[in-house]
Structure formats: C-alpha cells, structure tokens
Tab-separated table of C-alpha atoms in Angstrom:
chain	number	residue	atom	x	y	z
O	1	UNK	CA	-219.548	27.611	18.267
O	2	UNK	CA	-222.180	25.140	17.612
O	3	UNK	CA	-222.525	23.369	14.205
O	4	UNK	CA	-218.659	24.734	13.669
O	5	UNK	CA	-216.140	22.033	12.283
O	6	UNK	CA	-212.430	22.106	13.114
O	7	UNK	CA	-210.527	22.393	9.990
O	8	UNK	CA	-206.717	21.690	12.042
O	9	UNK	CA	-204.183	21.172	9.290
O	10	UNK	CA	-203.287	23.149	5.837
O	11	UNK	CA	-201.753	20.606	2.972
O	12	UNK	CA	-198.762	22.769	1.118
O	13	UNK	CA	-200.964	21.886	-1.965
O	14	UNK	CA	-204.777	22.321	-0.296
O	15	UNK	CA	-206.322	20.529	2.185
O	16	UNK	CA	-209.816	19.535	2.638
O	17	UNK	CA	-211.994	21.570	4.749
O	18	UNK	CA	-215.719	21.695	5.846
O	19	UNK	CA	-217.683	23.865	7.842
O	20	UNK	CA	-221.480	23.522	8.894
O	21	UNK	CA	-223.890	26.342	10.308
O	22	UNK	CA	-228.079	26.543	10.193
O	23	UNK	CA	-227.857	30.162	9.155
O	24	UNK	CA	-225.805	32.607	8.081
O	25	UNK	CA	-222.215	32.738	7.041
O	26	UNK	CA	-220.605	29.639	8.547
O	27	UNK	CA	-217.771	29.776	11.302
O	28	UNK	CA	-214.537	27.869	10.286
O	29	UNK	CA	-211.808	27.287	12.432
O	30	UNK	CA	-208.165	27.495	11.064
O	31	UNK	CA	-204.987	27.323	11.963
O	32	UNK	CA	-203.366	30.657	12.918
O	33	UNK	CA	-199.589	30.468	11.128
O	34	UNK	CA	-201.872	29.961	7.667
O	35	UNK	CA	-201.412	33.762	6.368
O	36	UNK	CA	-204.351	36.101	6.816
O	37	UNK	CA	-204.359	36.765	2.948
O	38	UNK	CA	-205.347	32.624	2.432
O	39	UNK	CA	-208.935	32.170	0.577
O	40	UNK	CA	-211.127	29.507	0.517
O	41	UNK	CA	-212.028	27.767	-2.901
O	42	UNK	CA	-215.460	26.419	-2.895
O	43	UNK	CA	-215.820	23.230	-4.443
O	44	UNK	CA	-218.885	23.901	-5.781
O	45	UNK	CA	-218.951	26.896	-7.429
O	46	UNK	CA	-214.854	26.896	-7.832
O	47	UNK	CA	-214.910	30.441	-6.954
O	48	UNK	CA	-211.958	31.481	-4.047
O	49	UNK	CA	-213.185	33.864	-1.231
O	50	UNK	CA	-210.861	35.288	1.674
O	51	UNK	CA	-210.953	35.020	5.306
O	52	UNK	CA	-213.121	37.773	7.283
O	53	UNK	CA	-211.489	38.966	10.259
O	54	UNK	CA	-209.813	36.739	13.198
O	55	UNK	CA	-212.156	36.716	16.233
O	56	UNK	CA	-210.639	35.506	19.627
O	57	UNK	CA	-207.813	33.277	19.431
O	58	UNK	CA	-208.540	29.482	20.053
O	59	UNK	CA	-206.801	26.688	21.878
O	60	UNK	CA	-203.795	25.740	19.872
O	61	UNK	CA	-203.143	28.766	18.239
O	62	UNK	CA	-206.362	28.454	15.861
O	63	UNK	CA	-208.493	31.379	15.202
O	64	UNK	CA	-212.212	31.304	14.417
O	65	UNK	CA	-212.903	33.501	10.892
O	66	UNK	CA	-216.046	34.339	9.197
O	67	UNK	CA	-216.317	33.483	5.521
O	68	UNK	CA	-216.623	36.230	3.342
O	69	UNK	CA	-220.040	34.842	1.470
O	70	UNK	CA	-221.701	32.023	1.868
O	71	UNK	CA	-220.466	29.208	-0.198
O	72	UNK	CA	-221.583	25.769	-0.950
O	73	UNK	CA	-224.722	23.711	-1.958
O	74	UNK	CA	-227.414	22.580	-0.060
O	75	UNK	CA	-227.869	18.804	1.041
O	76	UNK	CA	-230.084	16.716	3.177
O	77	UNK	CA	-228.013	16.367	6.381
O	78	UNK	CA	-230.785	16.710	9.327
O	79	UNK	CA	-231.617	20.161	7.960
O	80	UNK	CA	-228.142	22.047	7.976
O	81	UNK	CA	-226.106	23.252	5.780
O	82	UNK	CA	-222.725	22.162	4.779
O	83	UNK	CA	-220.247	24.363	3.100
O	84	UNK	CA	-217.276	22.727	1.300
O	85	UNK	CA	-214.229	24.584	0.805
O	86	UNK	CA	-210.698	23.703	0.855
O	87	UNK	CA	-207.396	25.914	1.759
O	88	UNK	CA	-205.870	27.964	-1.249
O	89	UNK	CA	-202.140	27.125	-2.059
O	90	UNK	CA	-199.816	29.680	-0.201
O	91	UNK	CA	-196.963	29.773	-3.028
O	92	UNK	CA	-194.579	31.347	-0.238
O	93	UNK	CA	-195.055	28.541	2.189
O	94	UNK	CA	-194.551	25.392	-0.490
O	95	UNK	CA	-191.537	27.581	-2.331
O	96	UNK	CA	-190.063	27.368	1.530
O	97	UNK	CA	-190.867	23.708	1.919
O	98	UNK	CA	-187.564	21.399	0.649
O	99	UNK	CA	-186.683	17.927	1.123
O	100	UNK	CA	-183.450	15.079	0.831
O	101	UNK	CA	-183.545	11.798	0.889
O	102	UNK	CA	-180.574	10.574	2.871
O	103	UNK	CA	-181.668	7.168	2.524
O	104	UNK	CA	-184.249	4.104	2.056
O	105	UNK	CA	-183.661	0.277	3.215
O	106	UNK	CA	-185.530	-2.661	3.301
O	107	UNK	CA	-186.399	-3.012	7.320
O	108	UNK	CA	-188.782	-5.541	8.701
O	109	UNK	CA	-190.329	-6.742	5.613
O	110	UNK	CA	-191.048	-2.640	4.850
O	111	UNK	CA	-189.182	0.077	3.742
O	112	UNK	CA	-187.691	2.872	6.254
O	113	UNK	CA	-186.956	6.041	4.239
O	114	UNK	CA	-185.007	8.855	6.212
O	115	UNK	CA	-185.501	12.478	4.870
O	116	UNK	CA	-183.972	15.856	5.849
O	117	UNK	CA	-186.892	18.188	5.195
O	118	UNK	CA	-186.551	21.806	5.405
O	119	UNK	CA	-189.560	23.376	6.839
O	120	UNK	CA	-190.547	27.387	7.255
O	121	UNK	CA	-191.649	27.553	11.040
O	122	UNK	CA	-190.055	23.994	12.406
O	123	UNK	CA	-186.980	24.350	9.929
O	124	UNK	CA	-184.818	21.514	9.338
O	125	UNK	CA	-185.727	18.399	10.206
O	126	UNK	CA	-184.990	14.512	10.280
O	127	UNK	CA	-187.781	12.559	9.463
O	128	UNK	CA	-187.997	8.810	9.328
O	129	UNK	CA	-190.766	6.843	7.222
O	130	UNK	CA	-191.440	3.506	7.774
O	131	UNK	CA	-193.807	1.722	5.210
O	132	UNK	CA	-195.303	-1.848	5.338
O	133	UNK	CA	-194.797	-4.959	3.367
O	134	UNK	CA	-196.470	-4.392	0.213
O	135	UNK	CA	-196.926	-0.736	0.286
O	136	UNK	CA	-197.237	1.148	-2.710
O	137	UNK	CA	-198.639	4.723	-2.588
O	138	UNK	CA	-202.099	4.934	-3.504
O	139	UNK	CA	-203.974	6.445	-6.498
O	140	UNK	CA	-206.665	9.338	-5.975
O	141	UNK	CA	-208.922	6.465	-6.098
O	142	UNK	CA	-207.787	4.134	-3.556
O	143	UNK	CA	-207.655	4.334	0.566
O	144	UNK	CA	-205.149	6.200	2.423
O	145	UNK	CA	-202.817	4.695	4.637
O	146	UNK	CA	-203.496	4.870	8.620
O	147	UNK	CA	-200.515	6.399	10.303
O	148	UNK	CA	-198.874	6.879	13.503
O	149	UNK	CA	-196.681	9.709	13.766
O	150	UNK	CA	-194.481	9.594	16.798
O	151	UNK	CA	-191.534	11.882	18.496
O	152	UNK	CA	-187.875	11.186	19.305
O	153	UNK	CA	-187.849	9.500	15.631
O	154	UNK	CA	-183.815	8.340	16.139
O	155	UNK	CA	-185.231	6.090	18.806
O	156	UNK	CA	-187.746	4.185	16.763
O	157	UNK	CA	-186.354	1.754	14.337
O	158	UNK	CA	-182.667	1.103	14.461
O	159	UNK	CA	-180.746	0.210	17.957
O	160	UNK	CA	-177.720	1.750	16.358
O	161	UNK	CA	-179.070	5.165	16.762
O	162	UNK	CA	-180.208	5.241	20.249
O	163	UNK	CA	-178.301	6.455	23.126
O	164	UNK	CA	-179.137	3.027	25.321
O	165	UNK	CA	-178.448	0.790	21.990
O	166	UNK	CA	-182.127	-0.674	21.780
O	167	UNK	CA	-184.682	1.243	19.883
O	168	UNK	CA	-188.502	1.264	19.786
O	169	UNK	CA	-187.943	-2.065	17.197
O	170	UNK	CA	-191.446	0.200	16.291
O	171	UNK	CA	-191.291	-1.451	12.274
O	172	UNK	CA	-190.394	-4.885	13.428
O	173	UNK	CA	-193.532	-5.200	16.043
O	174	UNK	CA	-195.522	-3.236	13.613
O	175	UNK	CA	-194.719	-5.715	10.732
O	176	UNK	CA	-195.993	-8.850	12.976
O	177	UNK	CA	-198.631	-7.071	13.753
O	178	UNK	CA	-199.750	-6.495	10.789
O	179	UNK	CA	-198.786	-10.634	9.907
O	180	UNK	CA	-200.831	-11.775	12.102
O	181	UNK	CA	-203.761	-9.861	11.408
O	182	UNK	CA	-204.452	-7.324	14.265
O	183	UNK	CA	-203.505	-4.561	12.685
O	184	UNK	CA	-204.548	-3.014	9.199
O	185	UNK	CA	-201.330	-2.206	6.901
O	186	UNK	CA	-200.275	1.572	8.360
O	187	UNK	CA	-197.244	3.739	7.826
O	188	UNK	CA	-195.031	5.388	11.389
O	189	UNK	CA	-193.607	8.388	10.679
O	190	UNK	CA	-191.091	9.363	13.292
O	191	UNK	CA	-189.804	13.290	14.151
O	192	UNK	CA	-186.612	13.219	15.019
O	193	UNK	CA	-185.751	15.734	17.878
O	194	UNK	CA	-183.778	18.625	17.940
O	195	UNK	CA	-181.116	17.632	20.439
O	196	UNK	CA	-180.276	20.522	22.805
O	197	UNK	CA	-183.823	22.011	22.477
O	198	UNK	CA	-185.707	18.738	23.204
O	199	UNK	CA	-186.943	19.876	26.178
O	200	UNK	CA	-187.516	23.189	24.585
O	201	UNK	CA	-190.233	21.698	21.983
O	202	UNK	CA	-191.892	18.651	24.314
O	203	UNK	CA	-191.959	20.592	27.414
O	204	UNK	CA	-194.553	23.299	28.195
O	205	UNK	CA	-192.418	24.590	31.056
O	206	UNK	CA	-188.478	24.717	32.009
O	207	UNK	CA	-188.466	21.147	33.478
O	208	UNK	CA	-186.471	22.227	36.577
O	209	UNK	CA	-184.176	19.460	38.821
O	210	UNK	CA	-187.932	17.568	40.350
O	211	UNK	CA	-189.237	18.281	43.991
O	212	UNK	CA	-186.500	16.706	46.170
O	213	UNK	CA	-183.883	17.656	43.016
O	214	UNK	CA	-183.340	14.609	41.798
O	215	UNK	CA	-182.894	15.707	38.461
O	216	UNK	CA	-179.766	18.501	38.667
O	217	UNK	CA	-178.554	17.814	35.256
O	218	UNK	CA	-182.332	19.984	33.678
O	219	UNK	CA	-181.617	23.131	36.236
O	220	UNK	CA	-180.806	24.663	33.035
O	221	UNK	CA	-183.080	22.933	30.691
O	222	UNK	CA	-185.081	25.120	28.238
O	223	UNK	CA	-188.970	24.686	28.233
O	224	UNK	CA	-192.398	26.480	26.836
O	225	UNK	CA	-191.962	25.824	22.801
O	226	UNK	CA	-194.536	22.746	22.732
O	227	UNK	CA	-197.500	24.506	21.475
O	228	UNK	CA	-195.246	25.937	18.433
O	229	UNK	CA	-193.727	22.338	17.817
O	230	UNK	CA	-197.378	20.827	17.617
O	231	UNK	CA	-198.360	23.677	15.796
O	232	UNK	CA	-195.420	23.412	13.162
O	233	UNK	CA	-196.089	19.290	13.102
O	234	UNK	CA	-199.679	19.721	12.222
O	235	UNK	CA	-199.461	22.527	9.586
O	236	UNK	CA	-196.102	21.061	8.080
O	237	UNK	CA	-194.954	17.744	8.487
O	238	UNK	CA	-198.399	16.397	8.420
O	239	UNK	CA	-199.179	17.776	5.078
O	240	UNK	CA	-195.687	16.593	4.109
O	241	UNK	CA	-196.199	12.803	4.999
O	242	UNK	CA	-200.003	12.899	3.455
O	243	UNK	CA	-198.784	14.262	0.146
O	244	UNK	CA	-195.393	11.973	-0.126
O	245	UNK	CA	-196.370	8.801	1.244
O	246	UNK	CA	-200.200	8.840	0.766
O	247	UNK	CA	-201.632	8.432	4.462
O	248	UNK	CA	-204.809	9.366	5.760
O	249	UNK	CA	-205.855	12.693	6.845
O	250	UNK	CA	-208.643	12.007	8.545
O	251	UNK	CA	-208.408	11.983	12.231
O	252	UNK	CA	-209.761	8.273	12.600
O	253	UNK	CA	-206.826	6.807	10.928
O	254	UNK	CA	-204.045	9.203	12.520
O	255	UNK	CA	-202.294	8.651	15.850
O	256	UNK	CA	-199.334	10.717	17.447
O	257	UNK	CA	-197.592	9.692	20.574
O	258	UNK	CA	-194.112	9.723	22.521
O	259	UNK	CA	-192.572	8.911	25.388
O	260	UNK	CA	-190.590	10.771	28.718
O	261	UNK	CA	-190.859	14.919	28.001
O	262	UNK	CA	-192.349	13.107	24.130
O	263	UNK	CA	-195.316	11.541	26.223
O	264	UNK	CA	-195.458	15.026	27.587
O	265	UNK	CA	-196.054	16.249	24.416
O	266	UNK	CA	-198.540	14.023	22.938
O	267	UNK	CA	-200.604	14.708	25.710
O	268	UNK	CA	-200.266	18.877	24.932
O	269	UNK	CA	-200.533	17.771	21.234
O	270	UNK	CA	-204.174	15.517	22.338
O	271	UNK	CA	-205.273	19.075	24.352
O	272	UNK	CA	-204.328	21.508	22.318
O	273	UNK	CA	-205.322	19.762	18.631
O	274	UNK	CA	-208.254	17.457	20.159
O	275	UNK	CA	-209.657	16.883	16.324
O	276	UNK	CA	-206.603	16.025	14.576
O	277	UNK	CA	-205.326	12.818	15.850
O	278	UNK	CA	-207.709	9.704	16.849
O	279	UNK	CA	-205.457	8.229	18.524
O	280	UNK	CA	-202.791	9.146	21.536
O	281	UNK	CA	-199.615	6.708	22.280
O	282	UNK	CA	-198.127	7.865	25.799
O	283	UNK	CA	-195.092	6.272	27.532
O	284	UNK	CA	-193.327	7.109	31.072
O	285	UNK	CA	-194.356	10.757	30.498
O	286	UNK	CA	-191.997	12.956	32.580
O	287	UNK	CA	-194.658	14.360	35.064
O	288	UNK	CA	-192.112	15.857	37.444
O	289	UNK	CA	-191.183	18.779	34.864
O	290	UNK	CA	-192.082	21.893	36.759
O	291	UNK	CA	-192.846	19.695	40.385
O	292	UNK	CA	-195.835	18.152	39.001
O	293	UNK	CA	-197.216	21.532	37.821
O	294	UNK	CA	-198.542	19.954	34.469
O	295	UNK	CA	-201.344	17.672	35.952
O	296	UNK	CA	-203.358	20.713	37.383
O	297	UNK	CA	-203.283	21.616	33.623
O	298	UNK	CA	-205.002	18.489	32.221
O	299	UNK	CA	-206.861	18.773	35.353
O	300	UNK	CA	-208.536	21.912	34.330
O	301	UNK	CA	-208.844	21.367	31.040
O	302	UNK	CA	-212.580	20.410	30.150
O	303	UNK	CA	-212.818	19.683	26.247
O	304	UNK	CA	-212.812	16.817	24.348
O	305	UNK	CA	-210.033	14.052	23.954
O	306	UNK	CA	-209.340	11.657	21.531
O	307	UNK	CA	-210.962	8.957	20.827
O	308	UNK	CA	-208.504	6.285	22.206
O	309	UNK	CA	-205.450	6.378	24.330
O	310	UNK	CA	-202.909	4.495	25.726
O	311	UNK	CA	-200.544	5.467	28.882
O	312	UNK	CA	-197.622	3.059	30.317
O	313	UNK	CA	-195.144	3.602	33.004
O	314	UNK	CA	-192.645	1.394	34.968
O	315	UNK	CA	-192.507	1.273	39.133
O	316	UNK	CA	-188.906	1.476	38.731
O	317	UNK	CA	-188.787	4.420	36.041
O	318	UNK	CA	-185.575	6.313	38.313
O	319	UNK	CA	-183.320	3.425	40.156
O	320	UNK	CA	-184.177	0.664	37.432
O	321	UNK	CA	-182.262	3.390	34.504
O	322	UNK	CA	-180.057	5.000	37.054
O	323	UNK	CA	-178.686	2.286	39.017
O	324	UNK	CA	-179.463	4.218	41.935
O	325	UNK	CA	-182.201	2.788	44.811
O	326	UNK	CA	-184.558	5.843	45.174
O	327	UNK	CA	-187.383	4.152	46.176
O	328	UNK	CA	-188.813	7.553	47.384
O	329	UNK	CA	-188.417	8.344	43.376
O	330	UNK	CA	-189.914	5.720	41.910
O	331	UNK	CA	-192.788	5.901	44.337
O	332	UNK	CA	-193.379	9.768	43.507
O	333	UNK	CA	-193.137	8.882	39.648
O	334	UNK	CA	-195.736	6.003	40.030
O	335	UNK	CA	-198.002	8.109	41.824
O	336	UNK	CA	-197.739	10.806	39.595
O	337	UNK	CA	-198.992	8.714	36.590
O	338	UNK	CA	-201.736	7.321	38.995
O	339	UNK	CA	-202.900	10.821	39.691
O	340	UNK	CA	-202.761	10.801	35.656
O	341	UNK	CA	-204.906	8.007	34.849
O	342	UNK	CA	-207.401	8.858	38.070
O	343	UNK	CA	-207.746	12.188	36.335
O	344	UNK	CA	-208.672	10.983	33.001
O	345	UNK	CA	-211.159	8.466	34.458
O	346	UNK	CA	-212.608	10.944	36.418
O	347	UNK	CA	-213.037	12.772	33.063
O	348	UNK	CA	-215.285	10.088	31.685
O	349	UNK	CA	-212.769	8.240	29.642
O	350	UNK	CA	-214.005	4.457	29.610
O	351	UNK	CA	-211.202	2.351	30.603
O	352	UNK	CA	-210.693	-0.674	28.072
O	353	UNK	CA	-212.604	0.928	25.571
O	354	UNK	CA	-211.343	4.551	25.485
O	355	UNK	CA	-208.718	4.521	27.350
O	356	UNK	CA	-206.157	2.043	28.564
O	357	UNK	CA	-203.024	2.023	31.439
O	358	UNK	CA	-200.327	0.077	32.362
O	359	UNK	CA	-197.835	0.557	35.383
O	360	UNK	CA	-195.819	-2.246	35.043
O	361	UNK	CA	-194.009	-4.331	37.786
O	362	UNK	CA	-189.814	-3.723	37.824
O	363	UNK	CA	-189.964	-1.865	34.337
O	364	UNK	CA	-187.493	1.075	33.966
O	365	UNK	CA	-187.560	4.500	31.919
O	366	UNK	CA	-185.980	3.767	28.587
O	367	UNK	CA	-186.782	1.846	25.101
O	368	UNK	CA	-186.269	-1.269	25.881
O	369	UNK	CA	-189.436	-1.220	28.114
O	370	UNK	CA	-191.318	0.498	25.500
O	371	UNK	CA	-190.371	-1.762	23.082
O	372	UNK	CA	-191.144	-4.797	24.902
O	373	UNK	CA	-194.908	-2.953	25.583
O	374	UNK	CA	-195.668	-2.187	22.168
O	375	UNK	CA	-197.387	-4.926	21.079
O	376	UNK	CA	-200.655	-4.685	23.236
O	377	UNK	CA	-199.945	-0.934	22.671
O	378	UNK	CA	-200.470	-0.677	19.198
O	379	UNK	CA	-202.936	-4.106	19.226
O	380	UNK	CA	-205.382	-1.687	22.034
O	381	UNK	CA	-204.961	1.571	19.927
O	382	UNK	CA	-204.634	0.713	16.575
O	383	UNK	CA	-206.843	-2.635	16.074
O	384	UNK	CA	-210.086	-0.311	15.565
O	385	UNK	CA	-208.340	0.755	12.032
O	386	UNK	CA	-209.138	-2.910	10.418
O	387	UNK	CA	-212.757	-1.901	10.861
O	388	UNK	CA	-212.284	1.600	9.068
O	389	UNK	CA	-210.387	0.690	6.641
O	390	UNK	CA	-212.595	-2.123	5.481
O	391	UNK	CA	-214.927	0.398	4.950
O	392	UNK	CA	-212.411	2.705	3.360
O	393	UNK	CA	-211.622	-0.298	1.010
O	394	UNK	CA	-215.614	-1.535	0.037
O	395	UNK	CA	-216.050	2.423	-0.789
O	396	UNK	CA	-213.243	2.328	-3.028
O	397	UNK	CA	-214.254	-0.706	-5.276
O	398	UNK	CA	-217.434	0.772	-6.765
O	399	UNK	CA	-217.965	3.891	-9.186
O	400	UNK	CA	-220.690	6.102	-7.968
O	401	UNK	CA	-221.530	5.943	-11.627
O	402	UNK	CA	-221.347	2.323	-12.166
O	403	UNK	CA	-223.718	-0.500	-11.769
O	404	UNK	CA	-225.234	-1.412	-8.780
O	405	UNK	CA	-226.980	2.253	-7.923
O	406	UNK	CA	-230.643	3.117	-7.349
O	407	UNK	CA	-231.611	6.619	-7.531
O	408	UNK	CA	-234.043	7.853	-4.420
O	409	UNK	CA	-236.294	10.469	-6.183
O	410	UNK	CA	-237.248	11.217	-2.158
O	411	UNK	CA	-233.943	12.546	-1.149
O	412	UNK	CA	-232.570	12.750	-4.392
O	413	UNK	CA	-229.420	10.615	-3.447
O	414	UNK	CA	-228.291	7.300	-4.734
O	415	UNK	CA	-228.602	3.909	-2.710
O	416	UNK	CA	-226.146	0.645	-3.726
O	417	UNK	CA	-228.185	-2.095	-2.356
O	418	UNK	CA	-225.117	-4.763	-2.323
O	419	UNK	CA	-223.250	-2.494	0.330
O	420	UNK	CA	-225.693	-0.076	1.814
O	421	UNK	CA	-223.755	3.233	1.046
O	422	UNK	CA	-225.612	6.353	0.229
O	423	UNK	CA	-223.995	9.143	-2.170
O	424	UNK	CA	-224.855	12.616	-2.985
O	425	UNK	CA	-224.048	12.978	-6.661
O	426	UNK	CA	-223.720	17.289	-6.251
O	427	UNK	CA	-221.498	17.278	-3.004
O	428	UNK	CA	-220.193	13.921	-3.480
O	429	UNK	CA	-220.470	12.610	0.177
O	430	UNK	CA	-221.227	9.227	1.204
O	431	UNK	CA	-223.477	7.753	3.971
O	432	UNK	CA	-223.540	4.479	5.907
O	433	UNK	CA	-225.318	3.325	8.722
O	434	UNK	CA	-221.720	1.906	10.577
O	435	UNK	CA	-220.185	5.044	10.468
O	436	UNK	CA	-223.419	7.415	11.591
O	437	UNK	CA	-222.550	10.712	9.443
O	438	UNK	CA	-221.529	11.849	5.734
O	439	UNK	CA	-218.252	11.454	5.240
O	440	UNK	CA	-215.760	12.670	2.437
C-alpha cells in the first residue's frame, strides 16, 4: 500500500517500527510468526494498542494489519503523517530464547565468539561472531556496528572446520580490509547449518540429481524450508546479534549472503525480505536445483531488490572440485549464472554501481575460490558503509540539547549550522541533505 513502511524484524526486547499514511489509521506490515495478541507501544503517548485483523498474507510470510487507533504526533515530513510505534515484548518468545558460549579467541586482530543459541522456531543453533580490532559494544548513545550475516557459518573463519580444509579466511580479509581503510569497522555473524537438512533450509525445492543427472548423490535431498529459515533468521537471530553484540538494524548497514544452495538462499532471503538487508553477498549459487526451475522464479518476480549485490561463479565450478572433465557441466553451470546476471540487468540493476558479477577463468566450486574473491567482494559491497557511518558517527558527537543549535520558529525544528543536521525535538528524528529523508 502506498505511504506503508516495512517493519521486517521483531527484537526479543522491542524493535523499532514506523509506519506512514496521509489519512486514516496507518497500514503496518509485520512479520507473521510475531503472535496475533502483540501491541504496539506508541512512543509518544506510551500507550500500547493491539493489532487489528491480518489482511492478505504478504511475501515472506508478513501480513499487513490495521492499527487499532491512530497513534503518533504530527511532523513536517512533505505533509504526511508518521506514526512511531515499536513491537511489545512477547514474554513467551524471550523466556524460549537461551544461549552458551562455547567459546571466544583472539582471531585476526578481532575476536571470534562461537555460541549455541537455542531459538523457538529455528531451535538450536551454532552461531559464530566475529568482531573487529578495537571493538567494544556500544552505548545507547553511540553508532551501531555494520554487519554481514552470512550462511554455512563452520566454513567462514577457521580451515579446521571445513570439509575441504580452507575456510572463507572471512575475519582475516575483513581485518585488512578494514587496515587499510576500505572498509568501516563491521561485525560477520555466521549461521552455522544444520547438516542433513541443509538443503532442506537453503533450497526452495528438493534439489533433484541436475538435467543430465550429474548430481545422483541429492536424488534424495530434502528441499522447500527456505522461506521458514529466512523467516526464523530475521525474527530471531537478527534480534539476537543486535541486542548482544550491538550492530545495526537498519537495513543500510546489514548484509546477508552465502554461497552453493547458501547463495541460493540469499537470493530467496533478498526476494522474499527486500527491506531488511542492504546488501546481498552471492557465490557459485547452485542454479541446477530443480533443472534450473529457480530462475523463472526471480524471473517473475517484479519488486524491489537491494540496494547492492554481488554474484561470483567459476567456469570450472563441476570438473575443477570433482576431478572429473565435464565440460558439458561446467558450460551448463556458467550459463546458468549468465542467464542470472542477464536477468537482473534486464531488471534495471546498474552494473558497477548496483550490482556487480564475476565468472572467473579456471575457478572451481569450493572456499578456497571464495576466499581468494573476497576482497573486491566485500571492497564493492561493503565500501558504501564508510560513508554511512561517518554520518552515523558526526550524529553521535553532538547533544540535540547542547550548543551549537538554532531553533527555526518556521518549522519549529532545530538547525546545527556546523554540520547541517535538522532535529525534531517531539519525534526526535533527524534530517540531512546527504541522506534525503528523516531518519531515526
């Protein structure tokens, strides 16, 4: 609906929520495992209203609700109004919600913390937390962290853990990175996978053994749980790494990505929760799951997409990890990820600016291609976040009630000369010119 904003994820504690409409109670979207009883608390008035009915389910399992009164003040913003309202605490779902550290190291100059978390919908799960150099978790006052959240976790940081014995080495490029200055201090936070249902959560079909069945070891292979994983990864362990580790919830400084049926995943995660993540990290997705089936999806699908993505693949993705000389393979893999990248072109993505692909010359399907990649991956997706962060920073370093502040008896907001922000004292929004809209 027009004016509507997504609200995609629920903090266990609350999470912050807005909703804009010219007249009449405004729409808000929300997620649909949050429990029909939930209110929303005004931060206004402080009062707590429920949820009106659901209307039509939406894309990603959200439903569109009605508020039960209209809440919130009145503000200057082109002639709308904006309510602001955040997500009561559900008792039952944080009383569910349990965690163990199994352990923290030092690791590239950071800290990688490994946690068995017990979730309601996902259940138990291994996450790993990798923090920079110099991280401390910030005050209420201070910027949050950017973070990437990625699948397959075990494969990420540690060659000891993966399968092939080379990882990701994701903390190690993201530390020299971050050195050298093209990428702002952020946090990865990798989700392990569930072994023998894999397939089960990244997949939104049974994979099947490929056209020409050169895959015979997936004839069996579960498929069709992706939507609940993303589901359970934005309502839980989202909420989980915001409120334990201090990154960012806004979608500007949060990425998500994978790789093989993980890529698969990020790009059902980028469809089916468009306003959550800013950026999309995609490697050697697995497009011969279901014969191809899964790029007539993205091919229909006619919404928005993130704001920047990344997609890689090697011409020798099946003979250069199977030892095998399928040319015929390798040829239908490449051409499946051209079709890919055609598609998304087609779509309007801007290559270089929105977008950005790679099939590389003699690489194979495993992490030590990734790895070597990641570099210009994260430097393409993730080098925008210096520029939001500074202004994250320059917001935080001045008191809306300290010096520096004019008062505009037109609009009735405040004006600091030195560094051009606007802020509404009732709502307690800011405005700059860089950024284009009130934000939070």
């Amino acid at each position: 609906m027009q004016g509507a904003c997504v609200v995609p994820s629920a903090s266990l504690c609350a999470a912050a929520a807005a909703a804009a409409h010219s007249r009449g109670a405004p729409w808000v979207h929300a997620p649909a495992f949050r429990p029909p009883s939930a209110g929303f608390t005004s931060t206004s008035s402080g009062s707590t209203v429920s949820l009106g009915r659901k209307s039509q389910p939406l894309l990603g399992g959200r439903y569109q609700v009605r508020l039960a009164s209209r809440t919130g003040s009145r503000q200057c913003d082109r002639g709308s109004l904006r309510v602001h309202a955040a997500l009561a605490t559900d008792p039952r779902q944080a009383a569910q919600t349990s965690y163990q550290k199994l352990a923290s190291i030092e690791h590239a100059g950071g800290t990688l913390t490994t946690l068995k978390v017990y979730f309601p919908n996902m259940k138990k799960r291994t996450l790993r937390v990798w923090t920079p150099p110099g991280y401390r978790k910030p005050t209420a006052d201070k910027p949050k962290y950017p973070v990437l959240y990625l699948n397959d976790g075990q494969n990420l940081f540690e060659d000891h853990m993966c399968f092939s014995g080379i990882s990701w080495r994701a903390g190690i490029t993201a530390s020299r990175l971050i050195n050298d200055g093209k990428v702002p201090p952020f946090v990865i936070a990798g989700i392990d996978h569930s072994e023998g249902n894999r397939s089960l959560d990244y997949c939104p079909y049974q994979p099947g053994t490929g056209v020409w069945d050169f895959r015979p070891e997936a004839k069996s292979w579960p498929g069709g749980g992706v939507d609940e994983y993303n589901r359970s990864v934005v309502g839980e362990v989202l909420p989980f790494v915001e409120e334990h580790f201090g990154v960012s919830n806004s979608p500007k400084l949060r990425g998500f990505g994978g790789s093989s049926f993980g890529g698969i995943c990020a790009i059902c995660m980028a469809m089916q929760f468009p306003d959550v993540f800013g950026k999309m990290l995609i490697e050697s997705p697995s497009f011969w799951m279901a014969n191809g089936k899964f790029l007539d999806d993205i091919q229909e699908y006619g919404a928005k997409w993130p704001k920047r993505m990344f997609f890689a693949m090697g011409k020798k993705e099946y003979s250069g990890t199977r030892n095998g000389n399928r040319t015929d393979v390798d040829t239908l893999l490449s051409g499946y990820f051209n079709s890919f990248v055609e598609i998304m072109e087609n779509k309007g993505l801007q290559k270089g600016r929105e977008l950005d692909s790679w099939l590389e010359e003699g690489a194979a399907h495993n992490e030590g291609d990734w790895a070597r990649r990641l570099p210009g991956t994260l430097t393409f997706l993730l080098s925008p976040w210096c520029e939001e962060v500074k202004y994250q920073s320059m917001r935080s370093t001045f008191s809306p009630l300290g010096t520096g502040w004019e008062s505009d008896s037109a609009t009735g907001y405040h004006y600091h000369a030195d560094t051009g922000w606007y802020y509404d004292k009732n709502d307690q929004m800011y405005y700059h010119e860089a950024l284009g809209k009130w934000t939070l």
